[in-house]
Short mmCIF file of C-alpha atoms in Angstrom, two decimals:
data_model
loop_
_atom_site.label_atom_id
_atom_site.label_comp_id
_atom_site.label_asym_id
_atom_site.label_seq_id
_atom_site.Cartn_x
_atom_site.Cartn_y
_atom_site.Cartn_z
CA MET X 713 0.00 0.00 0.00
CA SER X 714 1.18 3.55 -0.69
CA SER X 715 1.86 6.14 1.95
CA THR X 716 -0.24 9.27 2.05
CA GLN X 717 1.32 12.64 2.71
CA ILE X 718 -0.79 15.26 4.44
CA SER X 719 -0.64 18.77 2.94
CA THR X 720 2.27 20.49 4.63
CA SER X 721 0.27 23.67 5.19
CA LEU X 722 -2.60 21.90 6.99
CA ALA X 723 -2.91 23.11 10.59
CA VAL X 724 -4.21 20.44 12.97
CA SER X 725 -5.17 21.32 16.55
CA GLU X 726 -5.09 18.85 19.43
CA ASN X 727 -8.90 18.88 19.39
CA GLY X 728 -9.06 17.65 15.82
CA PHE X 729 -9.88 21.02 14.24
CA LEU X 730 -8.27 21.33 10.81
CA PHE X 731 -7.53 24.59 8.97
CA LEU X 732 -6.21 24.72 5.41
CA PRO X 733 -4.56 28.16 5.13
CA THR X 734 -4.54 28.23 1.34
CA THR X 735 -8.32 28.02 1.05
CA GLY X 736 -9.58 28.99 4.51
CA GLU X 737 -11.52 25.74 4.76
CA THR X 738 -12.01 24.19 8.18
CA PHE X 739 -12.86 20.62 9.16
CA THR X 740 -13.36 18.64 12.33
CA VAL X 741 -12.32 15.02 12.82
CA ASN X 742 -13.28 12.62 15.61
CA GLU X 743 -10.95 10.62 17.83
CA THR X 744 -10.40 7.91 15.22
CA GLY X 745 -9.74 10.55 12.57
CA ARG X 746 -7.21 12.27 14.83
CA PHE X 747 -5.52 8.91 15.44
CA ILE X 748 -5.15 8.21 11.71
CA LEU X 749 -4.20 11.79 10.85
CA ARG X 750 -1.46 11.91 13.48
CA ARG X 751 0.10 8.75 12.06
CA LEU X 752 -0.16 9.97 8.50
CA GLN X 753 1.68 13.14 9.58
CA GLU X 754 4.37 10.90 11.10
CA GLY X 755 4.78 9.33 7.66
CA ARG X 756 3.46 5.88 8.62
CA GLU X 757 2.42 3.38 5.91
CA GLN X 758 -1.27 2.64 5.55
CA GLN X 759 -0.88 -1.00 6.65
CA GLU X 760 0.99 0.10 9.75
CA ILE X 761 -1.82 2.52 10.60
CA ILE X 762 -4.43 -0.20 10.11
CA SER X 763 -2.53 -2.50 12.46
CA SER X 764 -2.22 0.17 15.14
CA LEU X 765 -5.92 1.02 14.78
CA ILE X 766 -6.78 -2.66 15.40
CA ASP X 767 -4.57 -2.67 18.51
CA GLU X 768 -5.83 0.67 19.86
CA PHE X 769 -9.56 0.31 19.28
CA ASP X 770 -10.06 -3.45 19.34
CA VAL X 771 -11.81 -3.57 15.95
CA GLU X 772 -11.94 -6.25 13.28
CA PRO X 773 -9.19 -5.98 10.62
CA VAL X 774 -11.74 -5.59 7.84
CA ASP X 775 -13.38 -2.66 9.66
CA ALA X 776 -10.07 -1.01 10.44
CA GLN X 777 -8.95 -1.27 6.81
CA ARG X 778 -12.24 0.15 5.56
CA ASP X 779 -12.10 3.04 8.06
CA VAL X 780 -8.53 4.00 7.16
CA LEU X 781 -9.15 3.82 3.41
CA ASP X 782 -12.42 5.75 3.70
CA PHE X 783 -10.79 8.42 5.81
CA ILE X 784 -7.86 8.81 3.42
CA GLY X 785 -10.36 8.97 0.57
CA GLN X 786 -12.09 11.87 2.28
CA LEU X 787 -8.80 13.63 2.91
CA ARG X 788 -8.05 13.35 -0.82
CA GLN X 789 -11.52 14.53 -1.74
CA TYR X 790 -10.95 17.72 0.23
CA HIS X 791 -7.46 18.20 -1.22
CA LEU X 792 -5.78 17.66 2.12
CA THR X 793 -3.24 15.09 0.88
CA ASP X 794 -0.50 14.51 -1.66
CA THR X 795 -0.31 10.79 -2.46
CA GLN X 796 3.22 9.45 -3.07
CA MET W 46 -3.47 65.45 12.45
CA LYS W 47 -7.05 66.07 11.32
CA ILE W 48 -8.70 63.67 8.90
CA ALA W 49 -12.20 63.68 7.42
CA VAL W 50 -13.73 60.32 6.49
CA THR W 51 -16.96 59.50 4.65
CA GLY W 52 -19.11 56.36 4.86
CA LEU W 53 -20.13 56.00 8.51
CA ASN W 54 -23.16 54.00 7.51
CA ASN W 55 -22.76 50.84 9.58
CA THR W 56 -25.99 49.08 8.68
CA ASP W 57 -26.40 45.55 7.31
CA ASN W 58 -24.78 46.95 4.16
CA PRO W 59 -21.91 48.58 5.99
CA ALA W 60 -19.69 51.28 4.58
CA PRO W 61 -15.94 51.28 5.30
CA GLY W 62 -15.76 54.59 7.19
CA VAL W 63 -16.03 53.28 10.76
CA PRO W 64 -13.38 50.54 10.37
CA VAL W 65 -11.09 52.97 8.53
CA ILE W 66 -11.35 55.40 11.47
CA ARG W 67 -10.79 52.53 13.92
CA ALA W 68 -7.61 51.63 12.05
CA LEU W 69 -6.37 55.22 12.13
CA ARG W 70 -7.07 55.51 15.86
CA ASP W 71 -5.07 52.32 16.43
CA ARG W 72 -2.07 54.00 14.84
CA TRP W 73 -2.54 57.49 16.27
CA PRO W 74 -4.50 56.95 19.51
CA ASP W 75 -3.87 60.41 21.00
CA SER W 76 -3.08 62.77 18.17
CA LEU W 77 -5.92 62.28 15.74
CA HIS W 78 -8.97 64.47 15.22
CA VAL W 79 -11.55 62.77 13.01
CA VAL W 80 -14.37 64.47 11.16
CA GLY W 81 -17.19 62.27 9.87
CA LEU W 82 -18.83 63.38 6.63
CA LEU W 83 -22.38 62.04 6.38
CA TYR W 84 -24.97 61.72 3.66
CA ASP W 85 -27.70 60.70 6.09
CA ALA W 86 -28.55 61.90 9.59
CA LEU W 87 -28.97 58.29 10.69
CA GLU W 88 -25.55 56.98 9.70
CA PRO W 89 -24.83 54.98 12.88
CA GLY W 90 -21.13 55.84 13.13
CA ALA W 91 -21.99 59.47 13.77
CA TYR W 92 -23.58 58.60 17.11
CA LEU W 93 -20.57 56.76 18.51
CA ALA W 94 -18.39 59.16 20.46
CA ASP W 95 -15.19 57.15 19.94
CA VAL W 96 -15.49 57.09 16.14
CA ALA W 97 -15.51 60.68 14.83
CA ASP W 98 -14.94 63.71 17.06
CA ALA W 99 -17.29 65.78 14.92
CA ASN W 100 -19.78 64.85 12.22
CA TYR W 101 -21.23 66.96 9.42
CA MET W 102 -23.88 66.38 6.82
CA ILE W 103 -22.77 66.78 3.20
CA PRO W 104 -24.96 66.73 0.06
CA TYR W 105 -25.31 63.62 -2.07
CA PRO W 106 -23.07 63.65 -5.17
CA SER W 107 -26.23 63.82 -7.28
CA ALA W 108 -26.87 67.33 -5.87
CA GLY W 109 -23.88 68.56 -7.87
CA LEU W 110 -20.18 69.06 -7.25
CA GLU W 111 -20.51 72.78 -6.60
CA GLN W 112 -22.80 72.18 -3.65
CA LEU W 113 -20.48 69.48 -2.32
CA PHE W 114 -17.45 71.75 -2.63
CA THR W 115 -19.22 74.67 -0.96
CA ARG W 116 -20.29 72.48 1.95
CA ILE W 117 -16.86 70.92 2.43
CA SER W 118 -15.27 74.38 2.28
CA SER W 119 -17.54 75.63 5.05
CA ILE W 120 -16.84 72.54 7.21
CA HIS W 121 -13.13 72.99 6.56
CA GLU W 122 -13.25 76.58 7.83
CA VAL W 123 -14.35 75.18 11.20
CA GLU W 124 -12.49 71.88 11.41
CA LYS W 125 -9.33 72.64 9.40
CA PHE W 126 -8.78 69.01 8.41
CA ASP W 127 -5.70 68.12 6.36
CA ILE W 128 -6.99 65.02 4.58
CA ILE W 129 -10.24 63.57 3.24
CA ILE W 130 -10.57 59.78 2.85
CA PRO W 131 -13.65 59.04 0.70
CA THR W 132 -14.73 55.44 1.24
CA LEU W 133 -17.73 55.02 -1.07
CA ASP W 134 -17.70 53.96 -4.74
CA SER W 135 -20.38 56.40 -5.82
CA GLU W 136 -18.64 59.53 -4.51
CA LEU W 137 -15.15 58.85 -5.88
CA ASN W 138 -15.67 60.39 -9.29
CA GLY W 139 -16.82 63.63 -7.68
CA PHE W 140 -13.89 63.75 -5.26
CA ILE W 141 -11.43 63.08 -8.10
CA LYS W 142 -12.86 66.07 -9.95
CA LEU W 143 -12.76 68.25 -6.84
CA ALA W 144 -9.24 67.20 -5.78
CA PRO W 145 -7.41 70.22 -7.29
CA ARG W 146 -9.83 72.69 -5.70
CA LEU W 147 -9.64 70.90 -2.37
CA ALA W 148 -5.84 70.90 -2.63
CA ALA W 149 -6.01 74.69 -2.98
CA LEU W 150 -7.71 74.73 0.43
CA GLY W 151 -4.90 72.59 1.86
CA ILE W 152 -6.91 69.35 1.80
CA LYS W 153 -5.07 66.29 0.48
CA LEU W 154 -6.59 63.17 -1.09
CA PHE W 155 -5.00 60.03 -2.50
CA LEU W 156 -7.17 58.76 -5.33
CA PRO W 157 -6.95 57.03 -8.70
CA THR W 158 -7.47 59.04 -11.87
CA GLU W 159 -10.84 59.06 -13.62
CA ASP W 160 -9.40 56.75 -16.29
CA GLN W 161 -8.15 54.26 -13.70
CA LEU W 162 -11.50 54.36 -11.97
CA ARG W 163 -13.28 53.67 -15.27
CA LEU W 164 -10.97 50.79 -16.26
CA ARG W 165 -12.06 48.68 -13.26
CA SER W 166 -15.76 49.53 -13.42
CA LYS W 167 -18.25 46.67 -13.67
CA ASP W 168 -19.02 47.37 -17.32
CA LYS W 169 -15.29 47.28 -18.23
CA LEU W 170 -14.26 44.35 -16.02
CA VAL W 171 -14.32 41.67 -18.72
CA ASP W 172 -12.16 43.78 -21.06
CA PHE W 173 -9.69 44.54 -18.28
CA CYS W 174 -9.38 40.93 -17.14
CA SER W 175 -9.12 39.56 -20.67
CA ALA W 176 -6.28 41.97 -21.40
CA HIS W 177 -4.36 40.85 -18.31
CA GLY W 178 -4.97 37.10 -18.29
CA ILE W 179 -7.35 37.12 -15.32
CA ILE W 180 -10.28 34.70 -15.31
CA VAL W 181 -13.61 36.54 -15.17
CA PRO W 182 -17.27 35.50 -15.55
CA ARG W 183 -18.83 36.45 -18.88
CA ASN W 184 -21.35 39.27 -18.80
CA VAL W 185 -23.93 41.20 -20.79
CA LEU W 186 -24.52 44.91 -20.25
CA ALA W 187 -28.27 45.43 -20.25
CA THR W 188 -29.69 48.85 -21.02
CA SER W 189 -33.29 47.75 -21.46
CA VAL W 190 -35.59 44.90 -20.48
CA GLN W 191 -35.31 43.74 -24.09
CA ASP W 192 -31.65 42.87 -23.49
CA LEU W 193 -32.65 40.37 -20.83
CA TYR W 194 -34.30 38.15 -23.44
CA THR W 195 -30.81 37.26 -24.72
CA ILE W 196 -29.73 35.84 -21.35
CA ALA W 197 -30.94 32.34 -22.17
CA GLN W 198 -28.87 32.40 -25.36
CA GLU W 199 -25.71 33.56 -23.57
CA PHE W 200 -25.81 31.75 -20.21
CA GLU W 201 -27.72 29.21 -18.21
CA TYR W 202 -29.77 30.37 -15.25
CA PRO W 203 -29.10 31.27 -12.50
CA VAL W 204 -27.32 34.54 -13.38
CA ALA W 205 -26.28 37.53 -11.28
CA ILE W 206 -27.97 40.89 -11.95
CA LYS W 207 -25.79 43.73 -10.69
CA GLY W 208 -26.23 47.48 -10.26
CA ILE W 209 -23.48 49.56 -11.81
CA PHE W 210 -22.28 50.77 -8.38
CA TYR W 211 -23.76 48.41 -5.77
CA ASP W 212 -26.20 45.57 -5.26
CA ALA W 213 -26.53 42.17 -6.81
CA ALA W 214 -29.29 39.60 -7.08
CA ILE W 215 -29.12 35.98 -8.15
CA VAL W 216 -32.08 35.23 -10.44
CA ASN W 217 -33.36 31.92 -11.72
CA ASN W 218 -35.60 32.89 -14.63
CA LEU W 219 -36.60 35.73 -16.92
CA ASP W 220 -39.34 37.04 -14.60
CA GLU W 221 -36.92 37.35 -11.71
CA ALA W 222 -34.33 38.88 -14.04
CA ILE W 223 -36.76 41.60 -15.19
CA ALA W 224 -37.77 42.44 -11.60
CA ALA W 225 -34.10 42.66 -10.52
CA PHE W 226 -33.22 44.72 -13.62
CA ARG W 227 -35.92 47.28 -12.82
CA ARG W 228 -34.80 47.48 -9.18
CA MET W 229 -31.12 48.03 -10.13
CA GLN W 230 -32.02 50.52 -12.85
CA ALA W 231 -34.19 52.58 -10.49
CA LYS W 232 -31.52 52.63 -7.80
CA TRP W 233 -28.23 52.85 -9.68
CA GLY W 234 -29.05 53.70 -13.30
CA LEU W 235 -27.82 52.01 -16.48
CA PRO W 236 -26.28 49.80 -17.62
CA VAL W 237 -27.27 46.87 -15.45
CA VAL W 238 -24.72 44.05 -15.52
CA VAL W 239 -25.91 40.51 -16.19
CA GLN W 240 -23.09 38.25 -15.05
CA GLU W 241 -22.56 34.53 -15.50
CA PHE W 242 -23.13 32.75 -12.18
CA ILE W 243 -20.13 30.84 -10.86
CA ALA W 244 -20.80 28.32 -8.10
CA GLY W 245 -18.20 28.28 -5.36
CA ASP W 246 -16.87 29.90 -2.22
CA GLU W 247 -16.28 33.64 -1.94
CA TYR W 248 -12.82 35.11 -1.41
CA ASN W 249 -11.80 38.76 -1.18
CA VAL W 250 -8.54 40.68 -1.15
CA CYS W 251 -8.14 44.04 0.56
CA ALA W 252 -5.14 45.99 -0.69
CA LEU W 253 -3.43 49.37 -1.05
CA GLY W 254 -1.60 50.66 -4.10
CA ASP W 255 0.69 53.69 -4.31
CA GLY W 256 0.32 54.19 -8.05
CA ALA W 257 2.83 51.49 -8.96
CA ARG W 258 3.49 49.11 -6.07
CA THR W 259 1.25 47.01 -3.87
CA ILE W 260 1.85 48.43 -0.40
CA GLY W 261 -0.11 45.65 1.26
CA ALA W 262 -2.66 42.95 0.48
CA VAL W 263 -4.62 40.59 2.70
CA ALA W 264 -6.75 37.70 1.40
CA MET W 265 -9.87 36.51 3.19
CA LYS W 266 -12.41 33.70 2.81
CA LYS W 267 -15.96 34.66 3.68
CA LEU W 268 -17.26 32.29 6.34
CA TYR W 269 -20.73 33.79 6.79
CA VAL W 270 -22.60 35.69 4.11
CA THR W 271 -25.79 37.68 4.78
CA ASP W 272 -28.82 37.64 2.53
CA LYS W 273 -27.43 40.85 1.02
CA GLY W 274 -24.25 39.01 0.11
CA LYS W 275 -22.19 40.80 2.74
CA GLY W 276 -19.45 38.91 4.54
CA TRP W 277 -20.39 38.86 8.21
CA SER W 278 -17.50 36.66 9.22
CA GLY W 279 -14.26 35.83 7.48
CA ILE W 280 -10.80 34.37 7.94
CA THR W 281 -7.45 35.39 6.53
CA ILE W 282 -5.88 32.88 4.18
CA ASN W 283 -2.62 32.56 2.30
CA ASP W 284 -3.03 31.56 -1.31
CA PRO W 285 -0.19 32.99 -3.38
CA ALA W 286 -2.34 32.69 -6.52
CA LEU W 287 -4.91 35.08 -5.10
CA LEU W 288 -2.34 37.64 -3.96
CA GLU W 289 -0.59 37.43 -7.32
CA ILE W 290 -3.82 38.41 -9.11
CA ALA W 291 -4.20 41.34 -6.70
CA GLN W 292 -0.66 42.54 -7.36
CA LYS W 293 -1.12 42.12 -11.10
CA THR W 294 -4.33 44.16 -10.97
CA ILE W 295 -2.82 46.99 -8.93
CA ALA W 296 0.21 47.14 -11.24
CA ALA W 297 -1.94 47.11 -14.39
CA LEU W 298 -4.22 49.85 -13.08
CA GLN W 299 -1.34 51.77 -11.46
CA TRP W 300 -3.79 52.00 -8.63
CA ARG W 301 -3.62 54.78 -6.05
CA GLY W 302 -5.51 54.11 -2.85
CA GLY W 303 -7.48 51.35 -1.20
CA ILE W 304 -8.97 48.58 -3.32
CA GLU W 305 -10.95 45.38 -2.85
CA LEU W 306 -11.03 42.43 -5.24
CA GLU W 307 -13.92 39.98 -5.02
CA PHE W 308 -13.47 36.41 -6.21
CA ILE W 309 -15.34 33.15 -6.49
CA ARG W 310 -13.30 29.94 -6.31
CA GLU W 311 -15.06 27.71 -8.78
CA ARG W 312 -15.94 24.35 -7.22
CA GLU W 313 -14.91 22.00 -10.00
CA THR W 314 -11.67 23.59 -11.20
CA ASN W 315 -10.63 25.55 -8.07
CA SER W 316 -9.98 28.52 -10.39
CA TYR W 317 -10.43 32.02 -9.05
CA TYR W 318 -12.91 34.14 -11.02
CA LEU W 319 -12.60 37.88 -10.43
CA LEU W 320 -16.13 39.20 -9.89
CA GLU W 321 -15.50 42.84 -9.04
CA ILE W 322 -12.80 45.40 -8.39
CA ASN W 323 -14.07 47.88 -5.81
CA PRO W 324 -12.23 51.22 -5.80
CA ARG W 325 -11.91 51.62 -2.03
CA PHE W 326 -11.20 49.71 1.15
CA PRO W 327 -13.90 47.17 2.06
CA ALA W 328 -15.99 47.29 5.23
CA TRP W 329 -13.89 44.37 6.52
CA VAL W 330 -10.64 46.36 6.25
CA TYR W 331 -10.10 46.09 10.00
CA LEU W 332 -9.40 42.38 9.57
CA ALA W 333 -6.32 43.40 7.59
CA VAL W 334 -5.31 45.59 10.54
CA GLY W 335 -5.89 42.69 12.93
CA ALA W 336 -3.76 40.47 10.72
CA GLY W 337 -0.86 42.90 10.80
CA GLN W 338 -1.38 45.28 7.89
CA ASN W 339 -2.79 48.66 8.90
CA LEU W 340 -3.61 49.66 5.34
CA PRO W 341 -5.65 52.81 6.20
CA ALA W 342 -2.73 54.13 8.27
CA ALA W 343 -0.37 53.31 5.40
CA LEU W 344 -2.70 55.28 3.11
CA VAL W 345 -2.32 58.29 5.39
CA ASP W 346 1.46 57.81 5.31
CA LEU W 347 1.30 57.91 1.51
CA ILE W 348 -0.75 61.11 1.66
CA THR W 349 1.56 62.85 4.11
CA GLY W 350 4.71 61.71 2.32
CA ALA W 351 5.95 59.60 5.24
CA ALA W 352 8.21 56.68 4.38
CA VAL W 353 6.12 53.63 3.47
CA THR W 354 7.62 50.16 3.35
CA PRO W 355 5.41 47.57 1.64
CA PHE W 356 4.02 44.92 3.98
CA GLU W 357 5.45 41.48 3.26
CA LYS W 358 3.31 39.21 5.41
CA TYR W 359 0.26 38.95 7.61
CA SER W 360 -1.21 36.50 10.11
CA VAL W 361 -3.13 33.64 8.51
CA GLY W 362 -6.12 32.26 10.40
CA LYS W 363 -7.22 35.62 11.86
CA MET W 364 -10.99 35.95 11.89
CA PHE W 365 -13.49 38.75 12.07
CA VAL W 366 -16.99 38.16 13.40
CA ARG W 367 -19.25 41.17 12.87
CA TYR W 368 -22.11 41.94 15.21
CA SER W 369 -24.88 44.49 15.55
CA TRP W 370 -25.34 46.53 18.72
CA ASP W 371 -28.17 48.78 19.82
CA HIS W 372 -26.53 52.06 20.79
CA ILE W 373 -28.76 54.21 23.00
CA THR W 374 -28.63 57.93 22.42
CA ASP W 375 -30.73 61.04 22.94
CA ILE W 376 -32.98 62.73 20.42
CA ALA W 377 -30.88 65.86 20.85
CA GLN W 378 -28.12 64.24 18.79
CA PHE W 379 -30.49 63.38 15.98
CA GLU W 380 -31.89 66.91 16.18
CA SER W 381 -28.43 68.41 15.98
CA LEU W 382 -27.67 66.55 12.75
CA THR W 383 -31.08 67.17 11.26
CA VAL W 384 -31.38 70.88 12.12
CA HIS W 385 -27.75 72.04 12.19
CA GLY W 386 -26.18 69.38 9.97
CA ALA W 387 -23.52 68.85 12.62
CA LEU W 388 -22.89 66.72 15.71
CA ARG W 389 -19.84 67.13 17.93
CA HIS W 390 -18.77 64.75 20.67
CA GLY W 391 -16.99 66.03 23.76
#
């Protein structure tokens, strides 16, 4: 699986409030979103993030994979990522 | 320093006068005497003691330049102001014409020429943008109801119907277009601009030009828009593409003074469409001050010949949230403006 790079200009608060300075758009993410986002910013691979999500939240692998891929899909949709 | 400012009309269609004065008081908290010039006895800014020290009624531009000049001369005999900052689109042409006579009285202004003012007008916007590689919605200049029948051939509904100075309405069919046309014609005259509707978010740039350079420019995304299309909340952003268009526009116009550029960021392509170039600071100019660029104060520096270094940055993520406030006053103040055409505080 590829890694996903978060837009370098994206400002992320500890509360999960996102601000994209180039467009002025704001977003909020929940605890799971914050968990995934933090690891994406650390440069983790998608599979590694899925594994840590399974460990952290005690969810089925298939659910964890779907959640991570859906979330990354939404980040792309809102132009918050640069896929490598 | 004594400065006269117009446009103290802080209603739901606010003029820039009050925030311009606020910006000047930030810079010169103790040494500034401000004179408000009013077109209406109920311009709210006149009633606020910390805005203008003295307020005077002046005639509408439609009354004629001679009357305006005579009134300003008589106010100047009392108040001895050094500078006038006009803040309204519709009065600029008159003040440009009067500038030499006002200069003879010792009153300085910093304005574009009549040609520069005309180049950015709504009916010339497409020509200007096309000549300078700026994306702009297509438009039709309507001078009669008959012209509206061509809309369906040119664009798809909805379209924007705009007055030549102010006002805009989004219409969805010919009936609505005719009603909006008549309203704009009655209020602002002809032509009425029929502009292609671009779906997307609204972005504005507030800037200051010295006739060649961009002295400062701050970009903002509207977060809350009223039913009159006025930004009631906004946040500063940093998109180099937007600021580049602003700098290009100021350079092409050789703009002197405050300016506002209004954009729509088209949803599908993310392209910025330039909707309007307003020839003065916007009512949200204080956001620029809050973000680190006191553009009204820099304008005064340009007028007085003080050294002006162009601003290079501003804070991104600064917000303004506008609110309304019921100020309680006495009828004597209203009487003073209505009967004597003047209201002094303190």
